[in-house]
Amino acid sequence: MCGIIGILGNHEAAPILVEALKRLEYRGYDSSGIATVESEGSIDRRRAVGKLVELQDKLVFQPLKGKVGIGHTRWATHGEPNEENAHPHNSGAVSVVHNGIIENFLELRHELRCDGYKPETDTDTETIAMLCSKFIDEGHEPIDAARKTLLKLSGSFAIAMLFAGHENLMIAARSGSPLAVGYGKNEMYLGSDALALLPMTKKITYLEEGDLAILAREGVDIYDHLGNLVSRPIKYLNQSTNFYDKSGFNHFMEKEIYEQPVALETAIKSYICDKNVGAKINLLKELNFKEIPKIILIACGTAYYACYVAKYWIEKLAKIPVEIDIGSEFRYREPPIEKGTAAIFVSQSGETADTLAALRYCVGKAKIIISIVNVSTSSIARESDQVLEIHAGPEIGVASTKAFTCQLAVLFLMTLKAAQDRSEISEINIAKTVSDLKSLPSTLNQYLGSTNSIQDIAYKLSTASDVLFLGRGLMYPVALEGALKLKEISYIHSEGYAAGELKHGPIALIDDSVPVIILAPCDELFEKNISNMHEVIARKANVTLISDKEGLQSAGSIVKNTIEMPRTNKLLTPLVYALPIQLLAYFSAVSKGTDVDQPRNLAKSVTVE
Ligand code: F6R
């Protein structure tokens, strides 16, 4: 959470900082601010509460001069989102922006108070500025003062610092939160992610854990956690910048839902080799799943639900026991890791703090650490033995959509490879299943062409206060994902349940005010779902049944709202049924007028625990 940007340039920094912050707004958007060193050497700043446009408006009337600057878009952790608590935080000659949490800030604040330094905000970040300014007051040069400051901090952070009187200096540090350094022509940049720097440069170095970077226009010196001058690799990005364009859609989320056929096609093609007769799954070539007695799958939020689906797939097809957990629980419960276990971490951003911490727990214990990520340069990817990219393309909307289906596609292919390694599936069956998977993008494309009935149902849904999503088997995690999607962007309370659990409690909630969405493709569990449907209809629930033609026909006219889905290979239904639940959430949110792409209190990349 929180986006950081820094520029040591040759042009006025303020407009460039604001433009770059727009590309980081997905990390937090409750307030923002920038600071520059003006030509006479003093530091000035502008900060505003709310979205970045508020800061932009302020800068029209109160412009900020200077060619070196830092900027920040905030997701509040300490102190409410007001202007006082917005970054950059200044103290004496120092200005700081920070992403992360300084865990010992209260203790440090107390020490600083005793030394006569008075905090003016509720934030942990201000402590960094105060500490550094104290060291400068004691006679230390900025670099030395910054080093001494970092030694006193515990917690996780990415930091950028400016110093009054120093127009050619910026100091950055990484410990737990990502930072990338960008190289320009006699200019240098800093960003929480490389994509924010893309319009300025494609030449990037990622800082590593414990790194301290001293930037001047001429270049950067990077020191590792032991203080040794180190050389970190330079990478050249090959992405374009036009993914920040909504391409005629009203929201990024809508665009990303509709991008799924193309994203899936890319994801699938990148792991299938078509040259031979049959299908060759081209992933984890060096790993033989025959030698893997157990798999653990760890993730957070939507990515966790993708793992949940994969558990059903892997256990059924490859016959390997699978344990799944959410990162925040796994990291603290100290689970024993059985010898030979493959530990797999799924994350769109590759930066989720809890998933990363869980990964680090498994290093040295699991046989292999595999990550399934959308950002191949992310911390989770860099700390894994093997990386499977999902190739979804940048996902800007805070609610995950195309990343979910692409995670599912890669997890499914991995399952097939595991089943193949363990001789649990015949070559003919593999070829048939892969061919079904390959035809999915075109099926989904067709499906997305006619979503009117979903819009009508969503508009009705948007007036509800509570919604239940029910599913069995592979549809259970999809029901969980449906409830998450709806609550996060439409703010309607919703729960996902295994339909079989209904009688064990949730049925008490049912009356005519609670819409119930039932995900029930016509498979071996269909009849059981229909029984549950009758039970809730008998209690006056307003049911929407999502099923295929055959399923809807056999359910009959008792159900008023229906969403017809194309018929596919039963194993692949999660990739198909993900679409209507995304669309239901999207259209409900649009109907309620919420901020679809940047829902309240959320951020795209959760880099704090
Ligand atoms: C929900 C959503 C979140 C993320 C979760 C994990 O729509 O986007 O629940 O799935 O924060 O994020 P990643 O996948 O980046 O680790």
Coordinates of C-alpha atoms and ligand atoms in Angstrom, one line a residue:
M1 CA 0.0 0.0 0.0
C2 CA 1.0 3.6 -0.5
G3 CA 2.8 4.6 -3.7
I4 CA 6.2 6.4 -3.7
I5 CA 7.8 8.3 -6.5
G6 CA 11.0 10.3 -6.7
I7 CA 12.6 12.4 -9.4
L8 CA 16.0 14.0 -9.7
G9 CA 15.4 15.7 -13.0
N10 CA 16.1 18.7 -15.3
H11 CA 12.5 19.9 -15.6
E12 CA 9.9 21.2 -13.1
A13 CA 9.3 18.1 -11.0
A14 CA 5.7 18.7 -9.7
P15 CA 3.7 17.9 -12.9
I16 CA 5.8 14.8 -13.6
L17 CA 5.4 13.6 -10.0
V18 CA 1.7 14.0 -10.2
E19 CA 1.5 12.1 -13.5
A20 CA 3.6 9.3 -12.0
L21 CA 1.4 9.2 -8.9
K22 CA -1.6 8.6 -11.1
R23 CA 0.0 5.3 -12.1
L24 CA 0.5 4.5 -8.4
E25 CA -2.9 5.5 -7.2
Y26 CA -3.9 1.8 -7.2
R27 CA -1.8 1.5 -4.1
G28 CA -3.8 3.9 -2.0
Y29 CA -5.9 6.9 -2.6
D30 CA -7.0 8.5 0.6
S31 CA -4.6 11.5 0.4
S32 CA -1.5 12.5 -1.6
G33 CA 1.3 14.9 -1.5
I34 CA 4.6 16.1 -3.1
A35 CA 7.7 17.9 -1.9
T36 CA 10.5 19.5 -3.8
V37 CA 13.8 21.2 -3.1
E38 CA 13.4 24.7 -4.5
S39 CA 16.3 26.4 -6.3
E40 CA 17.2 28.4 -3.2
G41 CA 17.6 25.1 -1.3
S42 CA 14.5 25.1 0.9
I43 CA 11.9 22.3 0.9
D44 CA 8.3 23.0 0.1
R45 CA 5.4 20.6 -0.1
R46 CA 1.7 20.4 -1.1
R47 CA -0.7 17.8 0.3
A48 CA -4.4 17.1 -0.2
V49 CA -7.0 14.8 1.2
G50 CA -8.8 12.5 -1.2
K51 CA -8.0 11.4 -4.7
L52 CA -5.1 12.8 -6.6
V53 CA -7.2 15.3 -8.5
E54 CA -7.5 17.2 -5.2
L55 CA -3.7 17.6 -5.2
Q56 CA -3.7 18.5 -8.8
D57 CA -6.3 21.3 -8.2
K58 CA -4.3 22.6 -5.3
L59 CA -1.2 22.8 -7.5
V60 CA -3.0 25.1 -10.0
F61 CA -3.4 27.8 -7.3
Q62 CA -0.3 27.0 -5.3
P63 CA 2.4 25.7 -7.7
L64 CA 5.5 24.1 -6.5
K65 CA 8.9 24.9 -8.0
G66 CA 11.9 22.6 -8.1
K67 CA 13.5 19.9 -10.2
V68 CA 14.0 17.3 -7.5
G69 CA 11.0 16.0 -5.7
I70 CA 9.3 13.1 -4.0
G71 CA 5.6 12.2 -4.1
H72 CA 3.2 9.9 -2.2
T73 CA -0.2 8.5 -2.5
R74 CA -1.5 7.2 0.8
W75 CA -3.4 4.2 2.2
A76 CA -3.6 5.2 5.9
T77 CA -2.2 2.9 8.5
H78 CA -1.4 5.3 11.4
G79 CA -3.6 8.4 11.7
E80 CA -6.8 9.3 9.8
P81 CA -6.5 10.4 6.2
N82 CA -6.3 14.1 6.7
E83 CA -3.9 16.7 5.3
E84 CA -1.7 16.7 8.4
N85 CA -1.1 13.0 8.2
A86 CA -0.5 13.0 4.4
H87 CA 3.0 12.5 3.2
P88 CA 5.6 13.9 2.6
H89 CA 6.5 14.4 6.3
N90 CA 9.0 17.2 7.0
S91 CA 11.2 17.8 10.0
G92 CA 14.0 20.3 9.9
A93 CA 16.0 19.8 6.7
V94 CA 14.4 16.4 5.9
S95 CA 11.4 15.4 3.9
V96 CA 10.2 11.8 3.8
V97 CA 7.7 9.6 2.0
H98 CA 7.2 6.0 3.2
N99 CA 5.3 2.9 2.4
G100 CA 5.1 0.3 5.2
I101 CA 4.9 0.4 8.9
I102 CA 7.5 1.5 11.5
E103 CA 6.6 -0.9 14.3
N104 CA 8.7 0.8 17.0
F105 CA 7.5 4.3 16.2
L106 CA 5.9 4.9 19.6
E107 CA 9.2 4.1 21.4
L108 CA 11.2 6.3 18.9
R109 CA 8.7 9.1 19.4
H110 CA 9.1 9.0 23.1
E111 CA 12.9 9.2 22.8
L112 CA 12.5 12.1 20.3
R113 CA 10.2 13.9 22.7
C114 CA 12.7 13.6 25.5
D115 CA 15.2 15.2 23.1
G116 CA 12.9 18.1 22.5
Y117 CA 11.4 17.1 19.1
K118 CA 7.7 17.4 19.0
P119 CA 5.6 15.3 16.6
E120 CA 2.9 17.1 14.7
T121 CA 1.0 14.2 13.2
D122 CA -0.3 10.8 14.2
T123 CA 1.9 8.9 11.7
D124 CA 4.7 6.5 12.1
T125 CA 6.4 8.1 9.1
E126 CA 7.0 11.4 10.7
T127 CA 9.3 9.7 13.2
I128 CA 11.7 8.9 10.3
A129 CA 11.9 12.5 9.3
M130 CA 12.4 13.6 12.9
L131 CA 15.1 11.1 13.6
C132 CA 17.0 12.0 10.6
S133 CA 16.7 15.6 11.2
K134 CA 17.9 15.1 14.8
F135 CA 21.0 13.4 13.4
I136 CA 21.6 16.3 11.1
D137 CA 21.2 18.7 14.0
E138 CA 23.8 16.7 15.8
G139 CA 26.2 17.5 12.9
H140 CA 25.9 14.5 10.6
E141 CA 25.8 14.8 6.8
P142 CA 22.5 13.7 5.2
I143 CA 23.8 10.3 4.0
D144 CA 25.3 9.5 7.4
A145 CA 22.1 10.8 9.2
A146 CA 19.9 8.6 6.9
R147 CA 22.1 5.5 7.7
K148 CA 21.9 6.1 11.4
T149 CA 18.1 6.6 11.1
L150 CA 17.6 3.3 9.2
L151 CA 19.5 1.4 11.9
K152 CA 16.9 2.5 14.4
L153 CA 13.8 1.5 12.5
S154 CA 12.0 -1.8 12.8
G155 CA 9.1 -2.9 10.7
S156 CA 8.7 -2.8 7.0
F157 CA 9.4 0.1 4.8
A158 CA 10.3 1.7 1.5
I159 CA 11.5 5.2 2.0
A160 CA 12.5 8.2 -0.1
M161 CA 14.2 11.2 1.4
L162 CA 15.0 14.8 0.3
F163 CA 17.3 17.2 2.1
A164 CA 17.1 21.0 2.2
G165 CA 20.1 22.6 0.5
H166 CA 20.7 19.4 -1.6
E167 CA 19.4 19.7 -5.1
N168 CA 21.2 16.7 -6.3
L169 CA 20.5 14.1 -3.7
M170 CA 17.8 11.7 -2.9
I171 CA 18.2 8.7 -0.5
A172 CA 16.0 5.6 -0.7
A173 CA 15.9 2.5 1.3
R174 CA 14.0 -0.8 1.1
S175 CA 13.2 -3.2 3.8
G176 CA 10.1 -5.2 3.2
S177 CA 8.4 -3.0 0.7
P178 CA 9.3 -2.8 -3.0
L179 CA 11.3 0.1 -4.7
A180 CA 12.7 0.4 -8.2
V181 CA 15.3 2.9 -9.3
G182 CA 15.0 4.2 -12.9
Y183 CA 17.8 5.6 -15.1
G184 CA 17.2 8.6 -17.4
K185 CA 19.5 10.9 -19.4
N186 CA 21.3 12.8 -16.6
E187 CA 18.1 12.2 -14.6
M188 CA 17.2 9.5 -12.0
Y189 CA 13.9 8.2 -10.8
L190 CA 12.5 6.2 -8.0
G191 CA 9.2 4.3 -7.8
S192 CA 7.2 1.8 -5.8
D193 CA 6.9 -0.1 -9.0
A194 CA 8.6 0.0 -12.3
L195 CA 5.4 0.6 -14.2
A196 CA 5.0 4.0 -12.6
L197 CA 8.4 4.9 -14.2
L198 CA 7.6 3.5 -17.6
P199 CA 6.9 6.7 -19.5
M200 CA 10.2 8.2 -18.2
T201 CA 12.4 5.1 -18.5
K202 CA 12.5 1.5 -19.3
K203 CA 15.9 1.0 -17.6
I204 CA 15.3 -0.2 -14.1
T205 CA 17.1 -1.6 -11.1
Y206 CA 15.1 -3.3 -8.3
L207 CA 16.4 -2.6 -4.8
E208 CA 16.8 -5.7 -2.7
E209 CA 16.0 -6.3 0.9
G210 CA 18.1 -4.0 3.2
D211 CA 19.4 -1.9 0.3
L212 CA 20.2 1.8 0.7
A213 CA 20.4 3.8 -2.5
I214 CA 22.0 7.2 -2.9
L215 CA 20.7 8.9 -6.0
A216 CA 22.2 11.9 -7.9
R217 CA 21.4 12.9 -11.5
E218 CA 24.5 11.2 -12.7
G219 CA 23.6 7.8 -11.2
V220 CA 23.0 5.7 -8.1
D221 CA 25.2 4.0 -5.5
I222 CA 23.5 1.1 -3.8
Y223 CA 24.7 -0.4 -0.5
D224 CA 23.5 -3.7 0.9
H225 CA 22.4 -4.3 4.5
L226 CA 26.0 -4.7 5.6
G227 CA 27.0 -1.4 4.1
N228 CA 28.9 -2.8 1.1
L229 CA 28.7 -1.0 -2.2
V230 CA 27.0 -3.5 -4.5
S231 CA 26.0 -3.7 -8.1
R232 CA 22.4 -4.7 -8.7
P233 CA 21.3 -5.9 -12.2
I234 CA 19.8 -3.4 -14.6
K235 CA 16.6 -4.6 -16.4
Y236 CA 15.0 -3.3 -19.5
L237 CA 11.2 -3.3 -19.4
N238 CA 9.4 -4.2 -22.6
Q239 CA 5.9 -3.1 -21.7
S240 CA 4.0 -0.3 -23.3
T241 CA 2.2 2.3 -21.3
N242 CA -1.3 2.3 -22.9
F243 CA -2.8 -0.1 -20.4
Y244 CA -3.6 3.0 -18.3
D245 CA -6.2 3.8 -20.9
K246 CA -9.7 2.6 -20.4
S247 CA -10.1 1.9 -24.1
G248 CA -13.7 3.2 -24.2
F249 CA -14.9 1.3 -21.2
N250 CA -16.4 3.1 -18.2
H251 CA -14.1 1.5 -15.7
F252 CA -10.8 -0.4 -15.6
M253 CA -12.7 -3.2 -13.9
E254 CA -15.2 -3.4 -16.8
K255 CA -12.3 -3.3 -19.3
E256 CA -10.5 -6.1 -17.4
I257 CA -13.6 -8.3 -17.3
Y258 CA -13.9 -8.0 -21.0
E259 CA -10.2 -8.6 -21.6
Q260 CA -10.4 -12.0 -20.1
P261 CA -10.7 -14.0 -23.3
V262 CA -7.5 -12.4 -24.7
A263 CA -5.7 -12.6 -21.3
L264 CA -6.6 -16.3 -20.9
E265 CA -5.6 -17.1 -24.4
T266 CA -2.1 -15.6 -23.8
A267 CA -1.8 -17.4 -20.4
I268 CA -2.8 -20.8 -21.9
K269 CA -0.7 -20.4 -25.0
S270 CA 2.4 -19.6 -23.1
Y271 CA 2.3 -23.0 -21.4
I272 CA 1.1 -25.3 -24.2
C273 CA 3.4 -26.6 -26.9
D274 CA 1.4 -27.5 -30.0
K275 CA 4.1 -29.0 -32.1
N276 CA 3.6 -32.7 -31.3
V277 CA 0.5 -34.8 -31.7
G278 CA -1.4 -34.3 -28.5
A279 CA -0.6 -31.6 -26.0
K280 CA 2.7 -30.9 -24.2
I281 CA 2.4 -28.9 -21.1
N282 CA 5.4 -26.7 -20.9
L283 CA 5.8 -25.8 -17.3
L284 CA 8.0 -26.8 -14.3
K285 CA 9.9 -29.0 -16.6
E286 CA 12.5 -29.9 -14.0
L287 CA 10.0 -30.9 -11.4
N288 CA 8.5 -34.4 -11.3
F289 CA 5.3 -34.4 -9.3
K290 CA 5.8 -38.1 -8.7
E291 CA 8.3 -37.0 -6.0
I292 CA 5.9 -34.6 -4.3
P293 CA 4.0 -36.1 -1.4
K294 CA 2.1 -32.9 -0.6
I295 CA 1.4 -29.4 -2.0
I296 CA 0.6 -26.3 0.0
L297 CA -1.0 -23.4 -1.7
I298 CA -0.9 -20.0 0.0
A299 CA -2.4 -16.7 -1.0
C300 CA -4.7 -13.9 0.1
G301 CA -8.2 -12.7 -1.0
T302 CA -9.1 -13.6 -4.6
A303 CA -5.8 -15.4 -5.2
Y304 CA -6.7 -17.6 -2.2
Y305 CA -10.0 -18.6 -3.8
A306 CA -8.0 -19.5 -6.9
C307 CA -6.0 -21.8 -4.7
Y308 CA -9.2 -23.2 -3.3
V309 CA -10.3 -24.2 -6.7
A310 CA -6.9 -25.7 -7.4
K311 CA -7.2 -27.9 -4.3
Y312 CA -10.2 -29.6 -5.8
W313 CA -8.5 -30.0 -9.1
I314 CA -5.1 -31.3 -7.8
E315 CA -6.6 -33.8 -5.3
K316 CA -9.1 -35.1 -7.9
L317 CA -6.8 -35.3 -10.9
A318 CA -3.2 -35.7 -9.6
K319 CA -4.2 -37.4 -6.3
I320 CA -1.7 -35.3 -4.3
P321 CA -3.0 -34.1 -0.9
V322 CA -3.3 -30.3 -0.9
E323 CA -3.3 -27.9 2.1
I324 CA -4.5 -24.4 1.4
D325 CA -4.2 -21.4 3.7
I326 CA -4.4 -17.6 3.7
G327 CA -1.1 -15.9 4.1
S328 CA -1.9 -14.1 7.3
E329 CA -2.8 -17.3 9.1
F330 CA -0.2 -19.5 7.7
R331 CA 2.7 -17.3 8.5
Y332 CA 2.0 -17.3 12.3
R333 CA 0.6 -20.8 12.9
E334 CA 4.0 -22.4 12.4
P335 CA 2.8 -25.4 10.5
P336 CA 5.2 -28.3 10.1
I337 CA 6.3 -28.6 6.5
E338 CA 6.5 -32.3 5.4
K339 CA 9.7 -33.3 3.7
G340 CA 9.4 -33.0 -0.1
T341 CA 6.5 -30.6 0.0
A342 CA 6.0 -28.2 -2.9
A343 CA 5.0 -24.8 -1.5
I344 CA 3.1 -22.7 -4.0
F345 CA 2.3 -19.0 -3.6
V346 CA -0.3 -17.2 -5.7
S347 CA -0.3 -13.5 -6.0
Q348 CA -1.4 -11.0 -8.7
S349 CA 0.9 -8.2 -7.5
G350 CA 3.6 -10.5 -6.1
E351 CA 4.1 -8.0 -3.3
T352 CA 1.4 -9.0 -0.8
A353 CA 3.1 -8.8 2.6
D354 CA 1.4 -11.9 4.2
T355 CA 2.0 -14.1 1.2
L356 CA 5.6 -13.0 1.0
A357 CA 6.1 -13.7 4.7
A358 CA 4.5 -17.2 4.3
L359 CA 6.9 -17.8 1.4
R360 CA 9.9 -16.9 3.5
Y361 CA 8.7 -19.2 6.3
C362 CA 8.8 -22.1 3.7
V363 CA 12.3 -21.3 2.5
G364 CA 14.7 -24.1 3.6
K365 CA 11.7 -26.3 4.7
A366 CA 9.8 -27.0 1.4
K367 CA 11.4 -29.0 -1.4
I368 CA 10.6 -26.3 -3.9
I369 CA 9.1 -22.8 -3.7
I370 CA 6.9 -22.0 -6.7
S371 CA 5.1 -18.7 -7.3
I372 CA 2.3 -18.0 -9.6
V373 CA 2.3 -14.2 -10.2
N374 CA 1.3 -11.5 -12.7
V375 CA 4.3 -9.4 -12.0
S376 CA 7.4 -11.3 -12.9
T377 CA 9.8 -8.8 -11.3
S378 CA 7.9 -8.8 -8.0
S379 CA 9.4 -9.7 -4.6
I380 CA 7.5 -13.0 -4.5
A381 CA 8.7 -14.0 -7.9
R382 CA 12.3 -13.0 -7.1
E383 CA 12.3 -15.1 -3.9
S384 CA 10.9 -18.2 -5.6
D385 CA 12.7 -21.2 -7.1
Q386 CA 10.3 -21.3 -10.0
V387 CA 8.0 -18.7 -11.3
L388 CA 4.9 -19.2 -13.4
E389 CA 3.6 -16.0 -14.9
I390 CA -0.1 -15.7 -15.4
H391 CA 0.3 -13.2 -18.3
A392 CA -2.9 -11.4 -17.5
G393 CA -1.4 -8.0 -18.3
P394 CA -1.5 -5.1 -15.8
E395 CA -4.6 -5.2 -13.7
I396 CA -5.5 -1.6 -12.6
G397 CA -9.0 -2.0 -11.1
V398 CA -8.7 -2.8 -7.4
A399 CA -11.1 -5.8 -7.6
S400 CA -9.2 -8.6 -9.2
T401 CA -10.9 -10.1 -12.3
K402 CA -8.7 -11.2 -15.1
A403 CA -5.9 -12.1 -12.7
F404 CA -8.3 -14.6 -11.1
T405 CA -9.2 -16.5 -14.3
C406 CA -5.6 -16.4 -15.5
Q407 CA -4.4 -17.8 -12.1
L408 CA -7.0 -20.5 -12.5
A409 CA -5.8 -21.3 -16.0
V410 CA -2.2 -21.7 -14.9
L411 CA -3.1 -23.7 -11.8
F412 CA -5.2 -26.0 -14.0
L413 CA -2.3 -26.6 -16.4
M414 CA 0.0 -27.2 -13.4
T415 CA -2.6 -29.8 -12.2
L416 CA -2.6 -31.6 -15.6
K417 CA 1.2 -31.7 -15.6
A418 CA 1.1 -33.1 -12.0
A419 CA -1.4 -35.7 -13.1
Q420 CA 0.7 -36.5 -16.1
D421 CA 3.9 -36.9 -14.1
R422 CA 2.0 -39.3 -11.7
S423 CA 0.4 -41.2 -14.6
E424 CA -3.0 -40.4 -13.2
I425 CA -4.4 -39.3 -16.5
S426 CA -4.1 -40.8 -20.0
E427 CA -2.5 -38.9 -22.8
I428 CA -5.8 -38.9 -24.7
N429 CA -7.5 -37.4 -21.8
I430 CA -4.9 -34.7 -21.4
A431 CA -5.1 -33.8 -25.1
K432 CA -8.9 -33.6 -24.9
T433 CA -8.8 -31.5 -21.7
V434 CA -6.2 -29.1 -23.1
S435 CA -8.2 -28.7 -26.3
D436 CA -11.3 -27.8 -24.1
L437 CA -9.2 -25.3 -22.2
K438 CA -8.0 -23.8 -25.5
S439 CA -11.5 -23.3 -26.7
L440 CA -12.5 -21.4 -23.5
P441 CA -11.4 -18.0 -24.7
S442 CA -13.7 -18.0 -27.7
T443 CA -16.6 -19.4 -25.5
L444 CA -16.0 -16.6 -23.0
N445 CA -15.8 -14.0 -25.8
Q446 CA -19.2 -15.1 -27.1
Y447 CA -20.7 -15.1 -23.6
L448 CA -19.5 -11.6 -22.9
G449 CA -21.4 -10.4 -26.0
S450 CA -24.8 -10.8 -24.3
T451 CA -24.9 -9.7 -20.7
N452 CA -28.2 -7.8 -20.6
S453 CA -29.9 -10.3 -18.3
I454 CA -27.1 -10.0 -15.8
Q455 CA -27.5 -6.2 -15.7
D456 CA -31.2 -6.5 -14.8
I457 CA -30.5 -8.9 -12.0
A458 CA -27.6 -6.8 -10.7
Y459 CA -29.8 -3.7 -10.6
K460 CA -32.2 -5.6 -8.4
L461 CA -29.3 -6.9 -6.3
S462 CA -28.0 -3.4 -5.7
T463 CA -30.9 -2.6 -3.4
A464 CA -30.3 -5.6 -1.1
S465 CA -28.4 -5.3 2.3
D466 CA -27.4 -9.0 2.4
V467 CA -26.7 -11.5 -0.3
L468 CA -25.8 -15.2 -0.1
F469 CA -23.8 -17.0 -2.8
L470 CA -24.0 -20.8 -2.7
G471 CA -22.1 -23.5 -4.5
R472 CA -20.8 -27.1 -4.2
G473 CA -17.6 -28.6 -5.2
L474 CA -15.7 -26.4 -7.7
M475 CA -18.5 -23.8 -7.4
Y476 CA -17.9 -23.4 -3.7
P477 CA -14.7 -21.3 -4.0
V478 CA -16.4 -19.4 -6.9
A479 CA -19.3 -18.6 -4.6
L480 CA -16.7 -17.3 -2.0
E481 CA -15.2 -15.2 -4.7
G482 CA -18.6 -13.9 -5.8
A483 CA -19.3 -12.7 -2.3
L484 CA -15.9 -11.0 -2.0
K485 CA -16.4 -9.2 -5.3
L486 CA -19.8 -8.0 -4.5
K487 CA -18.9 -6.7 -1.0
E488 CA -15.7 -5.0 -2.0
I489 CA -17.1 -2.8 -4.8
S490 CA -20.8 -2.4 -4.0
Y491 CA -20.4 -2.5 -0.2
I492 CA -23.3 -4.9 0.0
H493 CA -22.8 -7.5 2.8
S494 CA -22.5 -10.8 1.1
E495 CA -21.3 -14.3 2.1
G496 CA -20.3 -17.3 0.2
Y497 CA -21.3 -20.7 1.5
A498 CA -20.9 -24.3 0.6
A499 CA -24.6 -25.1 -0.3
G500 CA -24.4 -28.2 2.0
E501 CA -23.7 -25.9 4.9
L502 CA -26.9 -24.0 4.5
K503 CA -28.8 -26.1 7.1
H504 CA -26.0 -25.7 9.6
G505 CA -26.7 -22.1 10.2
P506 CA -27.0 -19.6 7.3
I507 CA -30.6 -20.7 6.4
A508 CA -31.6 -18.8 9.5
L509 CA -30.9 -15.6 7.5
I510 CA -33.2 -16.4 4.7
D511 CA -36.4 -14.3 4.1
D512 CA -37.7 -12.3 1.2
S513 CA -35.2 -9.6 1.6
V514 CA -32.1 -11.8 1.1
P515 CA -31.2 -12.6 -2.5
V516 CA -29.5 -16.0 -2.9
I517 CA -27.3 -16.6 -5.9
I518 CA -26.8 -20.3 -6.7
L519 CA -23.9 -21.4 -8.9
A520 CA -24.9 -24.8 -10.2
P521 CA -23.6 -26.2 -13.5
C522 CA -25.4 -29.3 -14.6
D523 CA -23.0 -31.9 -13.1
E524 CA -23.2 -34.7 -10.5
L525 CA -23.9 -32.2 -7.7
F526 CA -26.7 -30.4 -9.6
E527 CA -29.6 -32.2 -8.0
K528 CA -28.3 -31.5 -4.5
N529 CA -28.0 -27.8 -5.4
I530 CA -31.6 -27.8 -6.6
S531 CA -32.8 -29.3 -3.3
N532 CA -31.0 -26.5 -1.5
M533 CA -32.6 -24.0 -4.0
H534 CA -36.1 -25.4 -3.1
E535 CA -35.3 -25.0 0.6
V536 CA -34.5 -21.3 0.3
I537 CA -37.4 -20.6 -2.1
A538 CA -39.7 -22.2 0.5
R539 CA -38.4 -19.5 2.8
K540 CA -39.2 -16.8 0.3
A541 CA -35.7 -16.1 -0.8
N542 CA -35.3 -14.3 -4.1
V543 CA -33.1 -16.8 -6.0
T544 CA -30.9 -16.3 -9.0
L545 CA -29.8 -19.6 -10.5
I546 CA -26.6 -19.6 -12.6
S547 CA -26.5 -22.7 -14.7
D548 CA -26.3 -24.0 -18.3
K549 CA -29.3 -24.6 -20.6
E550 CA -29.9 -28.1 -19.4
G551 CA -29.7 -27.1 -15.7
L552 CA -32.1 -24.2 -16.1
Q553 CA -34.5 -26.4 -18.0
S554 CA -34.6 -29.1 -15.3
A555 CA -34.8 -26.5 -12.5
G556 CA -38.1 -25.3 -14.1
S557 CA -40.1 -22.2 -13.7
I558 CA -40.0 -22.0 -9.9
V559 CA -36.8 -19.9 -10.2
K560 CA -37.5 -16.4 -11.4
N561 CA -34.0 -15.1 -12.1
T562 CA -31.7 -17.1 -14.3
I563 CA -28.3 -16.6 -15.9
E564 CA -27.6 -19.0 -18.7
M565 CA -24.0 -20.2 -19.0
P566 CA -22.3 -21.9 -21.9
R567 CA -21.7 -25.6 -21.4
T568 CA -18.1 -26.6 -21.0
N569 CA -15.8 -29.4 -19.7
K570 CA -17.0 -29.8 -16.0
L571 CA -13.5 -29.3 -14.7
L572 CA -13.3 -25.9 -16.3
T573 CA -16.6 -24.4 -15.0
P574 CA -14.8 -22.1 -12.4
L575 CA -13.2 -20.2 -15.3
V576 CA -16.6 -19.7 -16.9
Y577 CA -18.7 -19.0 -13.8
A578 CA -16.2 -16.4 -12.6
L579 CA -17.6 -14.1 -15.3
P580 CA -21.2 -13.7 -14.2
I581 CA -20.2 -13.2 -10.6
Q582 CA -17.8 -10.4 -11.6
L583 CA -20.4 -8.8 -13.8
L584 CA -23.1 -9.0 -11.1
A585 CA -20.7 -7.2 -8.7
Y586 CA -19.7 -4.7 -11.4
F587 CA -23.2 -3.7 -12.4
S588 CA -24.5 -3.6 -8.8
A589 CA -21.7 -1.2 -8.0
V590 CA -22.4 0.9 -11.0
S591 CA -26.1 1.0 -10.1
K592 CA -25.2 2.1 -6.5
G593 CA -22.7 4.7 -7.9
T594 CA -19.8 3.5 -5.8
D595 CA -16.2 4.1 -6.9
V596 CA -15.8 0.8 -8.8
D597 CA -12.0 1.0 -9.6
Q598 CA -11.0 2.5 -6.3
P599 CA -13.4 1.2 -3.7
R600 CA -13.3 2.8 -0.2
N601 CA -10.6 1.6 2.3
L602 CA -9.0 -0.8 -0.2
A603 CA -5.8 -0.8 -2.2
K604 CA -4.5 -2.9 -5.0
S605 CA -1.2 -4.0 -3.5
V606 CA -1.3 -4.9 0.1
T607 CA 2.3 -4.5 1.2
V608 CA 1.5 -4.2 4.9
E609 CA 0.1 -7.0 7.1
Ligands
F6R1 C1 -10.0 -8.9 -4.4 C2 -8.6 -8.6 -4.4 C3 -7.8 -9.0 -3.3 C4 -6.5 -9.6 -3.7 C5 -5.6 -9.9 -2.5 C6 -4.3 -10.5 -2.9 O1 -10.6 -8.5 -5.6 O2 -8.1 -8.1 -5.4 O3 -8.5 -9.8 -2.4 O4 -6.7 -10.8 -4.4 O5 -5.3 -8.6 -1.9 O6 -3.5 -9.8 -3.8 P1 -2.4 -10.4 -4.6 O7 -3.0 -11.3 -5.6 O8 -1.8 -9.2 -5.3 O9 -1.5 -11.1 -3.7

